[in-house]
């Protein structure tokens, strides 16, 4: 029995040492990756400086007309940095971006929307524009503010609205439910914004963080890093690369 | 000479399998994604690049898919979903659609054979999407595979076919409304009085009727060929999902991309766990 226990104890120790070795290897791999990302971030910072200095001529002529609607997703913890957000909006305004949506999951940006619009020289809330203004060529920057309540919760509200209509009709026509009908119901419950062409994500990870699913079918999703590391050159490059994308929409 | 070559390639195969298993042992010291999702983009570009005929790119893509499935199941991923065919893809030339559907039918029927990947790894297969849009042959084959693999419990493969997120949301809303109507009709009294009060549709009702409701939300989504959009795929399910777009075309996707995807997931794990707790 003693011998068996000794052997069992010995193999247990070998197993623990083996696990420790594997864990050290795993940590080493992640450390090397972090170093790699650090070096890549430094290279991006240098590249961004070069782009914003105007040395690279290809970024001078941005075909901004291709970008009809831009969305920016911001990590909610960073959304309190109003001055950084206003700086970002000023850069976008200078590039010629006229219609855009600012999103953060928890709705922090929605709470400070009035102060953000006030801090910009020539911006309005998109919801204040009438149908006629939306059809005309934009004169100033129009901002939409969205949060998670415009995403999944918006679809729930739209579903309830459609159900009330469906119940009134009395028949069981399954053709009643179409993408157009859902789109109409979403607009009726206040989820009005168009589908963005480009979605810039200022967060630690490349992820849309719950931006309304109905509106991101063919949206290019680009990760910009965290808001604290935002740079004009990186922004210019992201928009420039977007203008070069060719989509076939599934065909 | 042939026997020597066979022995050498067998040895190489065993050696690469051993090294892969060592690599996975290291990876498993961190969290492994429960659900890994793939958009298999770039098959046509691959065929053009390699000067292959029509359909050859998709065949090459199938071999890449089988390899990726094996790697994921070996490392411990339980759910894998793949975007096999979008509703938007029906807009392609009819000959191309037919070629892809023929390939899907061939490979679906292959899943029923002994020794198939479903057999080897104990995979339960689901075909998710608007299956009514498929031809009867493909639909019947898909239903046979779902029935034949229903008893498998080790891993799950979700093949998204005739699928788009928008169609999924429409279908879910339709099913929720039908359920609510039945609820009201059941509550009507014997005298046929109409009951106007009913519980509202909740988020949990919508999610229950999603095509993807049979699996948890994906932890990482890989779209090959470097494209940065989701193309109407799992838009609802990817709120807290790492998006990864390697530039390799789908038939070029390899073990390295799967490993890199898992490493990316591990780096963002703590962040998403914090986000999920806040919900």
PDB file of C-alpha atoms in Angstrom, chain B residues 27-245:
ATOM      1  CA  UNK B  27      -3.161  26.659 -25.381  1.00  0.00           C
ATOM      2  CA  UNK B  28      -5.490  24.869 -22.967  1.00  0.00           C
ATOM      3  CA  UNK B  29      -3.732  26.509 -20.004  1.00  0.00           C
ATOM      4  CA  UNK B  30      -5.941  29.497 -20.867  1.00  0.00           C
ATOM      5  CA  UNK B  31      -9.672  29.724 -21.619  1.00  0.00           C
ATOM      6  CA  UNK B  32     -10.804  28.007 -24.826  1.00  0.00           C
ATOM      7  CA  UNK B  33     -13.723  29.501 -26.770  1.00  0.00           C
ATOM      8  CA  UNK B  34     -16.966  27.585 -26.310  1.00  0.00           C
ATOM      9  CA  UNK B  35     -18.197  28.692 -29.753  1.00  0.00           C
ATOM     10  CA  UNK B  36     -15.973  29.530 -32.745  1.00  0.00           C
ATOM     11  CA  UNK B  37     -17.731  30.939 -35.791  1.00  0.00           C
ATOM     12  CA  UNK B  38     -16.402  31.157 -39.361  1.00  0.00           C
ATOM     13  CA  UNK B  39     -17.270  33.117 -42.508  1.00  0.00           C
ATOM     14  CA  UNK B  40     -15.700  31.047 -45.280  1.00  0.00           C
ATOM     15  CA  UNK B  41     -14.864  33.870 -47.679  1.00  0.00           C
ATOM     16  CA  UNK B  42     -12.479  33.762 -50.636  1.00  0.00           C
ATOM     17  CA  UNK B  43     -13.161  30.440 -52.378  1.00  0.00           C
ATOM     18  CA  UNK B  44     -13.747  32.050 -55.772  1.00  0.00           C
ATOM     19  CA  UNK B  45     -10.706  34.302 -55.423  1.00  0.00           C
ATOM     20  CA  UNK B  46      -8.632  31.249 -54.518  1.00  0.00           C
ATOM     21  CA  UNK B  47      -9.804  29.419 -57.654  1.00  0.00           C
ATOM     22  CA  UNK B  48      -8.890  32.461 -59.751  1.00  0.00           C
ATOM     23  CA  UNK B  49      -5.499  32.801 -58.026  1.00  0.00           C
ATOM     24  CA  UNK B  50      -4.649  29.114 -58.592  1.00  0.00           C
ATOM     25  CA  UNK B  51      -6.103  29.135 -62.105  1.00  0.00           C
ATOM     26  CA  UNK B  52      -8.688  26.498 -61.211  1.00  0.00           C
ATOM     27  CA  UNK B  53     -12.078  25.843 -62.770  1.00  0.00           C
ATOM     28  CA  UNK B  54     -15.433  26.952 -61.392  1.00  0.00           C
ATOM     29  CA  UNK B  55     -16.352  25.153 -58.211  1.00  0.00           C
ATOM     30  CA  UNK B  56     -12.776  24.001 -57.571  1.00  0.00           C
ATOM     31  CA  UNK B  57     -12.249  26.824 -55.088  1.00  0.00           C
ATOM     32  CA  UNK B  58     -15.248  25.673 -53.070  1.00  0.00           C
ATOM     33  CA  UNK B  59     -13.969  22.075 -53.105  1.00  0.00           C
ATOM     34  CA  UNK B  60     -10.604  23.273 -51.811  1.00  0.00           C
ATOM     35  CA  UNK B  61     -12.524  25.293 -49.236  1.00  0.00           C
ATOM     36  CA  UNK B  62     -14.273  22.138 -48.059  1.00  0.00           C
ATOM     37  CA  UNK B  63     -10.917  20.489 -47.257  1.00  0.00           C
ATOM     38  CA  UNK B  64      -9.902  23.573 -45.286  1.00  0.00           C
ATOM     39  CA  UNK B  65     -13.206  23.357 -43.400  1.00  0.00           C
ATOM     40  CA  UNK B  66     -12.641  19.719 -42.422  1.00  0.00           C
ATOM     41  CA  UNK B  67      -9.128  20.549 -41.131  1.00  0.00           C
ATOM     42  CA  UNK B  68     -10.416  23.548 -39.169  1.00  0.00           C
ATOM     43  CA  UNK B  69     -13.190  21.451 -37.622  1.00  0.00           C
ATOM     44  CA  UNK B  70     -10.669  18.806 -36.552  1.00  0.00           C
ATOM     45  CA  UNK B  71      -8.346  21.380 -34.959  1.00  0.00           C
ATOM     46  CA  UNK B  72     -11.207  23.066 -33.117  1.00  0.00           C
ATOM     47  CA  UNK B  73     -12.682  19.837 -31.796  1.00  0.00           C
ATOM     48  CA  UNK B  74      -9.224  18.589 -30.733  1.00  0.00           C
ATOM     49  CA  UNK B  75      -8.483  21.745 -28.774  1.00  0.00           C
ATOM     50  CA  UNK B  76     -11.847  21.577 -27.018  1.00  0.00           C
ATOM     51  CA  UNK B  77     -14.150  23.995 -28.833  1.00  0.00           C
ATOM     52  CA  UNK B  78     -17.649  22.602 -28.367  1.00  0.00           C
ATOM     53  CA  UNK B  79     -19.673  24.679 -30.862  1.00  0.00           C
ATOM     54  CA  UNK B  80     -18.582  25.614 -34.365  1.00  0.00           C
ATOM     55  CA  UNK B  81     -20.739  27.537 -36.809  1.00  0.00           C
ATOM     56  CA  UNK B  82     -19.959  28.205 -40.460  1.00  0.00           C
ATOM     57  CA  UNK B  83     -21.560  30.519 -43.015  1.00  0.00           C
ATOM     58  CA  UNK B  84     -22.039  28.062 -45.849  1.00  0.00           C
ATOM     59  CA  UNK B  85     -24.540  29.950 -48.031  1.00  0.00           C
ATOM     60  CA  UNK B  86     -26.233  33.297 -47.575  1.00  0.00           C
ATOM     61  CA  UNK B  87     -29.724  34.182 -48.871  1.00  0.00           C
ATOM     62  CA  UNK B  88     -27.896  36.951 -50.783  1.00  0.00           C
ATOM     63  CA  UNK B  89     -25.791  34.296 -52.544  1.00  0.00           C
ATOM     64  CA  UNK B  90     -28.904  33.159 -54.448  1.00  0.00           C
ATOM     65  CA  UNK B  91     -28.356  36.328 -56.540  1.00  0.00           C
ATOM     66  CA  UNK B  92     -25.250  34.725 -58.103  1.00  0.00           C
ATOM     67  CA  UNK B  93     -25.286  33.161 -61.548  1.00  0.00           C
ATOM     68  CA  UNK B  94     -27.607  30.089 -61.566  1.00  0.00           C
ATOM     69  CA  UNK B  95     -24.759  27.815 -62.716  1.00  0.00           C
ATOM     70  CA  UNK B  96     -22.615  28.887 -59.777  1.00  0.00           C
ATOM     71  CA  UNK B  97     -25.486  28.421 -57.301  1.00  0.00           C
ATOM     72  CA  UNK B  98     -26.100  24.938 -58.746  1.00  0.00           C
ATOM     73  CA  UNK B  99     -22.407  24.016 -58.421  1.00  0.00           C
ATOM     74  CA  UNK B 100     -22.332  25.098 -54.783  1.00  0.00           C
ATOM     75  CA  UNK B 101     -25.641  23.358 -53.971  1.00  0.00           C
ATOM     76  CA  UNK B 102     -24.392  20.146 -55.637  1.00  0.00           C
ATOM     77  CA  UNK B 103     -21.263  20.302 -53.486  1.00  0.00           C
ATOM     78  CA  UNK B 104     -23.324  20.973 -50.350  1.00  0.00           C
ATOM     79  CA  UNK B 105     -25.569  17.998 -51.183  1.00  0.00           C
ATOM     80  CA  UNK B 106     -22.578  15.724 -51.815  1.00  0.00           C
ATOM     81  CA  UNK B 107     -20.851  16.697 -48.553  1.00  0.00           C
ATOM     82  CA  UNK B 108     -24.100  16.594 -46.553  1.00  0.00           C
ATOM     83  CA  UNK B 109     -24.737  13.029 -47.708  1.00  0.00           C
ATOM     84  CA  UNK B 110     -21.093  12.306 -46.825  1.00  0.00           C
ATOM     85  CA  UNK B 111     -21.844  13.181 -43.208  1.00  0.00           C
ATOM     86  CA  UNK B 112     -24.186  10.175 -43.050  1.00  0.00           C
ATOM     87  CA  UNK B 113     -21.382   7.773 -43.937  1.00  0.00           C
ATOM     88  CA  UNK B 114     -19.489   5.769 -41.364  1.00  0.00           C
ATOM     89  CA  UNK B 115     -16.137   7.324 -40.499  1.00  0.00           C
ATOM     90  CA  UNK B 116     -17.323  10.848 -41.354  1.00  0.00           C
ATOM     91  CA  UNK B 117     -16.191  13.726 -39.169  1.00  0.00           C
ATOM     92  CA  UNK B 118     -19.591  13.653 -37.426  1.00  0.00           C
ATOM     93  CA  UNK B 119     -18.947  10.024 -36.562  1.00  0.00           C
ATOM     94  CA  UNK B 120     -15.284  10.489 -35.572  1.00  0.00           C
ATOM     95  CA  UNK B 121     -15.844  13.393 -33.218  1.00  0.00           C
ATOM     96  CA  UNK B 122     -19.413  12.719 -32.031  1.00  0.00           C
ATOM     97  CA  UNK B 123     -20.710  15.864 -33.716  1.00  0.00           C
ATOM     98  CA  UNK B 124     -24.349  16.875 -33.650  1.00  0.00           C
ATOM     99  CA  UNK B 125     -25.085  18.766 -36.873  1.00  0.00           C
ATOM    100  CA  UNK B 126     -27.669  21.510 -37.262  1.00  0.00           C
ATOM    101  CA  UNK B 127     -28.576  23.216 -40.514  1.00  0.00           C
ATOM    102  CA  UNK B 128     -29.759  26.688 -39.544  1.00  0.00           C
ATOM    103  CA  UNK B 129     -31.443  29.153 -41.827  1.00  0.00           C
ATOM    104  CA  UNK B 130     -34.530  29.468 -43.998  1.00  0.00           C
ATOM    105  CA  UNK B 131     -34.422  25.863 -45.209  1.00  0.00           C
ATOM    106  CA  UNK B 132     -37.642  26.361 -47.223  1.00  0.00           C
ATOM    107  CA  UNK B 133     -35.514  28.299 -49.756  1.00  0.00           C
ATOM    108  CA  UNK B 134     -33.438  25.193 -50.505  1.00  0.00           C
ATOM    109  CA  UNK B 135     -34.260  22.574 -53.115  1.00  0.00           C
ATOM    110  CA  UNK B 136     -36.125  19.549 -51.769  1.00  0.00           C
ATOM    111  CA  UNK B 137     -33.091  17.298 -52.303  1.00  0.00           C
ATOM    112  CA  UNK B 138     -30.768  19.444 -50.193  1.00  0.00           C
ATOM    113  CA  UNK B 139     -33.420  20.065 -47.550  1.00  0.00           C
ATOM    114  CA  UNK B 140     -34.239  16.360 -47.188  1.00  0.00           C
ATOM    115  CA  UNK B 141     -30.508  15.489 -46.947  1.00  0.00           C
ATOM    116  CA  UNK B 142     -30.036  18.179 -44.291  1.00  0.00           C
ATOM    117  CA  UNK B 143     -32.986  16.870 -42.276  1.00  0.00           C
ATOM    118  CA  UNK B 144     -31.649  13.312 -42.510  1.00  0.00           C
ATOM    119  CA  UNK B 145     -28.252  14.425 -41.167  1.00  0.00           C
ATOM    120  CA  UNK B 146     -29.840  16.388 -38.309  1.00  0.00           C
ATOM    121  CA  UNK B 147     -31.894  13.350 -37.347  1.00  0.00           C
ATOM    122  CA  UNK B 148     -28.968  10.911 -37.693  1.00  0.00           C
ATOM    123  CA  UNK B 149     -26.660  13.013 -35.523  1.00  0.00           C
ATOM    124  CA  UNK B 150     -29.250  14.088 -32.935  1.00  0.00           C
ATOM    125  CA  UNK B 151     -27.893  11.585 -30.385  1.00  0.00           C
ATOM    126  CA  UNK B 152     -24.301  12.962 -30.615  1.00  0.00           C
ATOM    127  CA  UNK B 153     -23.330  15.035 -27.600  1.00  0.00           C
ATOM    128  CA  UNK B 154     -19.591  15.737 -27.740  1.00  0.00           C
ATOM    129  CA  UNK B 155     -19.563  18.668 -30.153  1.00  0.00           C
ATOM    130  CA  UNK B 156     -21.966  20.709 -32.273  1.00  0.00           C
ATOM    131  CA  UNK B 157     -21.643  21.961 -35.837  1.00  0.00           C
ATOM    132  CA  UNK B 158     -24.052  24.628 -37.055  1.00  0.00           C
ATOM    133  CA  UNK B 159     -24.120  25.001 -40.831  1.00  0.00           C
ATOM    134  CA  UNK B 160     -25.745  28.333 -41.676  1.00  0.00           C
ATOM    135  CA  UNK B 161     -27.376  27.848 -45.053  1.00  0.00           C
ATOM    136  CA  UNK B 162     -29.981  30.098 -46.719  1.00  0.00           C
ATOM    137  CA  UNK B 163     -29.261  32.326 -43.758  1.00  0.00           C
ATOM    138  CA  UNK B 164     -29.056  36.029 -43.058  1.00  0.00           C
ATOM    139  CA  UNK B 165     -29.362  37.792 -39.711  1.00  0.00           C
ATOM    140  CA  UNK B 166     -32.180  40.010 -40.947  1.00  0.00           C
ATOM    141  CA  UNK B 167     -34.181  36.989 -42.114  1.00  0.00           C
ATOM    142  CA  UNK B 168     -33.456  35.337 -38.757  1.00  0.00           C
ATOM    143  CA  UNK B 169     -34.861  38.362 -36.894  1.00  0.00           C
ATOM    144  CA  UNK B 170     -37.958  38.466 -39.150  1.00  0.00           C
ATOM    145  CA  UNK B 171     -38.557  34.760 -38.557  1.00  0.00           C
ATOM    146  CA  UNK B 172     -38.112  35.151 -34.813  1.00  0.00           C
ATOM    147  CA  UNK B 173     -40.589  38.065 -34.629  1.00  0.00           C
ATOM    148  CA  UNK B 174     -43.074  36.047 -36.728  1.00  0.00           C
ATOM    149  CA  UNK B 175     -42.802  33.032 -34.419  1.00  0.00           C
ATOM    150  CA  UNK B 176     -43.141  35.212 -31.303  1.00  0.00           C
ATOM    151  CA  UNK B 177     -46.317  36.819 -32.696  1.00  0.00           C
ATOM    152  CA  UNK B 178     -47.753  33.409 -33.612  1.00  0.00           C
ATOM    153  CA  UNK B 179     -47.012  32.171 -30.071  1.00  0.00           C
ATOM    154  CA  UNK B 180     -48.722  35.207 -28.542  1.00  0.00           C
ATOM    155  CA  UNK B 181     -51.805  34.715 -30.746  1.00  0.00           C
ATOM    156  CA  UNK B 182     -52.019  31.080 -29.605  1.00  0.00           C
ATOM    157  CA  UNK B 183     -51.607  32.222 -26.008  1.00  0.00           C
ATOM    158  CA  UNK B 184     -54.540  34.625 -26.429  1.00  0.00           C
ATOM    159  CA  UNK B 185     -56.717  32.015 -28.170  1.00  0.00           C
ATOM    160  CA  UNK B 186     -55.989  29.513 -25.381  1.00  0.00           C
ATOM    161  CA  UNK B 187     -57.020  32.069 -22.778  1.00  0.00           C
ATOM    162  CA  UNK B 188     -60.339  32.884 -24.471  1.00  0.00           C
ATOM    163  CA  UNK B 189     -63.269  31.768 -22.383  1.00  0.00           C
ATOM    164  CA  UNK B 190     -65.806  29.143 -23.471  1.00  0.00           C
ATOM    165  CA  UNK B 191     -68.192  31.938 -24.362  1.00  0.00           C
ATOM    166  CA  UNK B 192     -65.586  33.170 -26.897  1.00  0.00           C
ATOM    167  CA  UNK B 193     -64.857  36.382 -25.033  1.00  0.00           C
ATOM    168  CA  UNK B 194     -61.794  38.096 -26.375  1.00  0.00           C
ATOM    169  CA  UNK B 195     -58.962  38.489 -23.938  1.00  0.00           C
ATOM    170  CA  UNK B 196     -57.123  41.732 -24.622  1.00  0.00           C
ATOM    171  CA  UNK B 197     -54.577  41.494 -21.850  1.00  0.00           C
ATOM    172  CA  UNK B 198     -51.536  39.365 -22.662  1.00  0.00           C
ATOM    173  CA  UNK B 199     -47.904  39.469 -21.699  1.00  0.00           C
ATOM    174  CA  UNK B 200     -45.704  41.517 -24.006  1.00  0.00           C
ATOM    175  CA  UNK B 201     -43.035  39.921 -26.191  1.00  0.00           C
ATOM    176  CA  UNK B 202     -39.763  39.915 -24.251  1.00  0.00           C
ATOM    177  CA  UNK B 203     -36.143  39.720 -25.353  1.00  0.00           C
ATOM    178  CA  UNK B 204     -35.980  36.111 -24.139  1.00  0.00           C
ATOM    179  CA  UNK B 205     -38.878  35.219 -26.501  1.00  0.00           C
ATOM    180  CA  UNK B 206     -37.061  36.729 -29.514  1.00  0.00           C
ATOM    181  CA  UNK B 207     -33.830  34.906 -28.630  1.00  0.00           C
ATOM    182  CA  UNK B 208     -35.666  31.597 -28.123  1.00  0.00           C
ATOM    183  CA  UNK B 209     -36.897  31.713 -31.742  1.00  0.00           C
ATOM    184  CA  UNK B 210     -33.592  32.691 -33.343  1.00  0.00           C
ATOM    185  CA  UNK B 211     -32.214  30.064 -35.755  1.00  0.00           C
ATOM    186  CA  UNK B 212     -28.990  30.252 -33.715  1.00  0.00           C
ATOM    187  CA  UNK B 213     -30.885  29.700 -30.458  1.00  0.00           C
ATOM    188  CA  UNK B 214     -29.558  26.112 -30.323  1.00  0.00           C
ATOM    189  CA  UNK B 215     -26.072  27.357 -29.398  1.00  0.00           C
ATOM    190  CA  UNK B 216     -24.557  29.973 -27.088  1.00  0.00           C
ATOM    191  CA  UNK B 217     -23.353  33.221 -28.679  1.00  0.00           C
ATOM    192  CA  UNK B 218     -20.011  32.925 -30.482  1.00  0.00           C
ATOM    193  CA  UNK B 219     -16.860  33.918 -28.594  1.00  0.00           C
ATOM    194  CA  UNK B 220     -14.812  34.558 -31.707  1.00  0.00           C
ATOM    195  CA  UNK B 221     -15.760  35.045 -35.332  1.00  0.00           C
ATOM    196  CA  UNK B 222     -13.148  34.548 -38.048  1.00  0.00           C
ATOM    197  CA  UNK B 223     -13.809  35.942 -41.519  1.00  0.00           C
ATOM    198  CA  UNK B 224     -11.155  34.905 -44.015  1.00  0.00           C
ATOM    199  CA  UNK B 225      -9.823  36.997 -46.923  1.00  0.00           C
ATOM    200  CA  UNK B 226      -9.346  40.110 -44.800  1.00  0.00           C
ATOM    201  CA  UNK B 227     -12.824  41.584 -45.295  1.00  0.00           C
ATOM    202  CA  UNK B 228     -13.949  43.647 -42.333  1.00  0.00           C
ATOM    203  CA  UNK B 229     -17.730  43.233 -42.515  1.00  0.00           C
ATOM    204  CA  UNK B 230     -20.107  40.563 -41.219  1.00  0.00           C
ATOM    205  CA  UNK B 231     -22.261  40.408 -44.389  1.00  0.00           C
ATOM    206  CA  UNK B 232     -25.525  39.824 -42.533  1.00  0.00           C
ATOM    207  CA  UNK B 233     -24.091  36.964 -40.456  1.00  0.00           C
ATOM    208  CA  UNK B 234     -24.773  36.523 -36.704  1.00  0.00           C
ATOM    209  CA  UNK B 235     -25.205  40.288 -36.236  1.00  0.00           C
ATOM    210  CA  UNK B 236     -27.492  39.632 -33.243  1.00  0.00           C
ATOM    211  CA  UNK B 237     -25.207  37.092 -31.583  1.00  0.00           C
ATOM    212  CA  UNK B 238     -21.863  38.920 -31.819  1.00  0.00           C
ATOM    213  CA  UNK B 239     -22.362  41.655 -29.193  1.00  0.00           C
ATOM    214  CA  UNK B 240     -19.481  40.294 -27.106  1.00  0.00           C
ATOM    215  CA  UNK B 241     -17.543  38.446 -29.759  1.00  0.00           C
ATOM    216  CA  UNK B 242     -13.945  39.044 -30.883  1.00  0.00           C
ATOM    217  CA  UNK B 243     -13.919  39.715 -34.633  1.00  0.00           C
ATOM    218  CA  UNK B 244     -10.853  38.425 -36.459  1.00  0.00           C
ATOM    219  CA  UNK B 245     -10.138  38.950 -40.168  1.00  0.00           C
TER     220      UNK B 245
END
